Amino acid sequence: ECPDQISNGRRGAASRLHPIRFLQGCAVALRPGGTLSMAIPDYRACFDRYRMPTRLADWLASYHHGVRQPSPETCFDFKSNFDSPEPRDGDDPVAVRALEGMPANALRVAYDRYLADLRDPGPYRDTHCSVMFGESFELMVRDLIHLGLVDLEVVSVTKTQGIEFFVHLRKPMQTPPRTDDARFMAERRQLLRRVSAGLGKVEAGTTVARRAEMFAKDGLRMILGKDAANALRRWNRARRNRRRTGVSDKS
């Protein structure tokens, strides 16, 4: 649940302003074994593509300082680096041209707005607070789990499909044993290398329908296991065939 101190009741901003509290709330709401599945934009394929990825330190600052709205620095970062994403197969060329390129005075306008926000932040203004890709998100979540701030476990984080990557987190059936620090840091170092290698352009082009289909299949496989997911798909295929042929499911 969004913290009460968020101004003007914009509870939809909870996951953006306070991602740690959002994940904690999901862990409380889930039953043991329950799964949280999310489709998250890969900033490298969106209009945030020139920004630097969010760090765990940013999430911790929001969590411990109880921020009420995006900081002037976050708003400046968004406005000064906003650009249209690379066009992809199936994109409307008119819409792409309408967004193409940053205005010539974008940096000056963003800085003027930043100075004004320092003097008087004014009412809540929404913006993208976190920008990430699969490996950077996984790194932050695994760090939070190891620090004992989030009671979830990582089931899977997929590769980017189109402009999104898909995340499956699960409430543990029982309290997991504490991971040895040395082992955790060795695994973390490998993930840090993957994050470093991933700082760049992402290949895009998968259609929305295909992404949804892949998400559904990957999610079932990760949550139920390969054999159970395949059995469920076979049963569903047979059920559709019976309906097409007019055979009742009860027969």
PDB file of N, CA, C and O in Angstrom, residues 167-192:
ATOM      1  N   VAL A 167       9.114 -10.238 -15.162  1.00  0.00           N
ATOM      2  CA  VAL A 167       9.654 -10.614 -13.864  1.00  0.00           C
ATOM      3  C   VAL A 167       8.644 -11.481 -13.119  1.00  0.00           C
ATOM      4  O   VAL A 167       7.448 -11.160 -13.102  1.00  0.00           O
ATOM      5  N   HIS A 168       9.116 -12.558 -12.512  1.00  0.00           N
ATOM      6  CA  HIS A 168       8.285 -13.397 -11.659  1.00  0.00           C
ATOM      7  C   HIS A 168       8.985 -13.519 -10.305  1.00  0.00           C
ATOM      8  O   HIS A 168      10.097 -14.061 -10.213  1.00  0.00           O
ATOM      9  N   LEU A 169       8.339 -12.983  -9.263  1.00  0.00           N
ATOM     10  CA  LEU A 169       8.834 -13.070  -7.892  1.00  0.00           C
ATOM     11  C   LEU A 169       7.836 -13.871  -7.062  1.00  0.00           C
ATOM     12  O   LEU A 169       6.633 -13.778  -7.293  1.00  0.00           O
ATOM     13  N   ARG A 170       8.322 -14.629  -6.093  1.00  0.00           N
ATOM     14  CA  ARG A 170       7.446 -15.527  -5.347  1.00  0.00           C
ATOM     15  C   ARG A 170       7.644 -15.344  -3.841  1.00  0.00           C
ATOM     16  O   ARG A 170       8.758 -15.134  -3.370  1.00  0.00           O
ATOM     17  N   LYS A 171       6.527 -15.435  -3.121  1.00  0.00           N
ATOM     18  CA  LYS A 171       6.593 -15.454  -1.655  1.00  0.00           C
ATOM     19  C   LYS A 171       7.051 -16.847  -1.232  1.00  0.00           C
ATOM     20  O   LYS A 171       6.417 -17.848  -1.576  1.00  0.00           O
ATOM     21  N   PRO A 172       8.159 -16.946  -0.481  1.00  0.00           N
ATOM     22  CA  PRO A 172       8.675 -18.272  -0.106  1.00  0.00           C
ATOM     23  C   PRO A 172       7.661 -19.051   0.726  1.00  0.00           C
ATOM     24  O   PRO A 172       6.885 -18.482   1.492  1.00  0.00           O
ATOM     25  N   MET A 173       7.666 -20.365   0.563  1.00  0.00           N
ATOM     26  CA  MET A 173       6.799 -21.223   1.352  1.00  0.00           C
ATOM     27  C   MET A 173       7.202 -21.205   2.828  1.00  0.00           C
ATOM     28  O   MET A 173       6.382 -21.356   3.711  1.00  0.00           O
ATOM     29  N   GLN A 174       8.490 -21.035   3.075  1.00  0.00           N
ATOM     30  CA  GLN A 174       8.993 -20.918   4.433  1.00  0.00           C
ATOM     31  C   GLN A 174      10.206 -20.000   4.427  1.00  0.00           C
ATOM     32  O   GLN A 174      10.775 -19.729   3.366  1.00  0.00           O
ATOM     33  N   THR A 175      10.595 -19.508   5.580  1.00  0.00           N
ATOM     34  CA  THR A 175      11.717 -18.579   5.650  1.00  0.00           C
ATOM     35  C   THR A 175      12.982 -19.262   5.139  1.00  0.00           C
ATOM     36  O   THR A 175      13.406 -20.291   5.691  1.00  0.00           O
ATOM     37  N   PRO A 176      13.588 -18.725   4.067  1.00  0.00           N
ATOM     38  CA  PRO A 176      14.780 -19.374   3.517  1.00  0.00           C
ATOM     39  C   PRO A 176      15.980 -19.174   4.443  1.00  0.00           C
ATOM     40  O   PRO A 176      16.047 -18.188   5.188  1.00  0.00           O
ATOM     41  N   PRO A 177      16.939 -20.105   4.437  1.00  0.00           N
ATOM     42  CA  PRO A 177      18.145 -19.930   5.259  1.00  0.00           C
ATOM     43  C   PRO A 177      18.958 -18.739   4.762  1.00  0.00           C
ATOM     44  O   PRO A 177      18.924 -18.382   3.582  1.00  0.00           O
ATOM     45  N   ARG A 178      19.661 -18.095   5.653  1.00  0.00           N
ATOM     46  CA  ARG A 178      20.479 -16.950   5.293  1.00  0.00           C
ATOM     47  C   ARG A 178      21.599 -17.380   4.360  1.00  0.00           C
ATOM     48  O   ARG A 178      22.307 -18.364   4.614  1.00  0.00           O
ATOM     49  N   THR A 179      21.749 -16.655   3.254  1.00  0.00           N
ATOM     50  CA  THR A 179      22.791 -16.976   2.277  1.00  0.00           C
ATOM     51  C   THR A 179      24.150 -16.525   2.806  1.00  0.00           C
ATOM     52  O   THR A 179      24.282 -15.422   3.346  1.00  0.00           O
ATOM     53  N   ASP A 180      25.126 -17.396   2.657  1.00  0.00           N
ATOM     54  CA  ASP A 180      26.486 -17.053   3.062  1.00  0.00           C
ATOM     55  C   ASP A 180      26.952 -15.807   2.299  1.00  0.00           C
ATOM     56  O   ASP A 180      26.792 -15.720   1.076  1.00  0.00           O
ATOM     57  N   ASP A 181      27.528 -14.843   3.028  1.00  0.00           N
ATOM     58  CA  ASP A 181      27.931 -13.580   2.397  1.00  0.00           C
ATOM     59  C   ASP A 181      28.928 -13.788   1.270  1.00  0.00           C
ATOM     60  O   ASP A 181      28.841 -13.145   0.214  1.00  0.00           O
ATOM     61  N   ALA A 182      29.898 -14.654   1.477  1.00  0.00           N
ATOM     62  CA  ALA A 182      30.925 -14.873   0.456  1.00  0.00           C
ATOM     63  C   ALA A 182      30.310 -15.449  -0.819  1.00  0.00           C
ATOM     64  O   ALA A 182      30.630 -15.012  -1.935  1.00  0.00           O
ATOM     65  N   ARG A 183      29.406 -16.419  -0.655  1.00  0.00           N
ATOM     66  CA  ARG A 183      28.745 -17.012  -1.830  1.00  0.00           C
ATOM     67  C   ARG A 183      27.881 -15.970  -2.531  1.00  0.00           C
ATOM     68  O   ARG A 183      27.878 -15.881  -3.762  1.00  0.00           O
ATOM     69  N   PHE A 184      27.124 -15.201  -1.735  1.00  0.00           N
ATOM     70  CA  PHE A 184      26.265 -14.182  -2.325  1.00  0.00           C
ATOM     71  C   PHE A 184      27.088 -13.170  -3.123  1.00  0.00           C
ATOM     72  O   PHE A 184      26.726 -12.801  -4.241  1.00  0.00           O
ATOM     73  N   MET A 185      28.211 -12.699  -2.569  1.00  0.00           N
ATOM     74  CA  MET A 185      29.018 -11.690  -3.253  1.00  0.00           C
ATOM     75  C   MET A 185      29.653 -12.253  -4.517  1.00  0.00           C
ATOM     76  O   MET A 185      29.825 -11.525  -5.507  1.00  0.00           O
ATOM     77  N   ALA A 186      29.987 -13.542  -4.517  1.00  0.00           N
ATOM     78  CA  ALA A 186      30.534 -14.150  -5.733  1.00  0.00           C
ATOM     79  C   ALA A 186      29.484 -14.169  -6.834  1.00  0.00           C
ATOM     80  O   ALA A 186      29.769 -13.847  -8.003  1.00  0.00           O
ATOM     81  N   GLU A 187      28.234 -14.534  -6.474  1.00  0.00           N
ATOM     82  CA  GLU A 187      27.148 -14.528  -7.461  1.00  0.00           C
ATOM     83  C   GLU A 187      26.815 -13.102  -7.878  1.00  0.00           C
ATOM     84  O   GLU A 187      26.512 -12.847  -9.045  1.00  0.00           O
ATOM     85  N   ARG A 188      26.866 -12.184  -6.929  1.00  0.00           N
ATOM     86  CA  ARG A 188      26.558 -10.774  -7.224  1.00  0.00           C
ATOM     87  C   ARG A 188      27.576 -10.196  -8.201  1.00  0.00           C
ATOM     88  O   ARG A 188      27.237  -9.392  -9.074  1.00  0.00           O
ATOM     89  N   ARG A 189      28.835 -10.581  -8.048  1.00  0.00           N
ATOM     90  CA  ARG A 189      29.871 -10.076  -8.949  1.00  0.00           C
ATOM     91  C   ARG A 189      29.591 -10.494 -10.385  1.00  0.00           C
ATOM     92  O   ARG A 189      29.788  -9.716 -11.332  1.00  0.00           O
ATOM     93  N   GLN A 190      29.111 -11.719 -10.572  1.00  0.00           N
ATOM     94  CA  GLN A 190      28.757 -12.178 -11.913  1.00  0.00           C
ATOM     95  C   GLN A 190      27.605 -11.354 -12.483  1.00  0.00           C
ATOM     96  O   GLN A 190      27.607 -10.982 -13.654  1.00  0.00           O
ATOM     97  N   LEU A 191      26.624 -11.057 -11.648  1.00  0.00           N
ATOM     98  CA  LEU A 191      25.485 -10.263 -12.108  1.00  0.00           C
ATOM     99  C   LEU A 191      25.913  -8.832 -12.404  1.00  0.00           C
ATOM    100  O   LEU A 191      25.441  -8.211 -13.369  1.00  0.00           O
ATOM    101  N   LEU A 192      26.830  -8.283 -11.606  1.00  0.00           N
ATOM    102  CA  LEU A 192      27.345  -6.934 -11.872  1.00  0.00           C
ATOM    103  C   LEU A 192      28.034  -6.876 -13.231  1.00  0.00           C
ATOM    104  O   LEU A 192      27.908  -5.887 -13.966  1.00  0.00           O
TER     105      LEU A 192
END
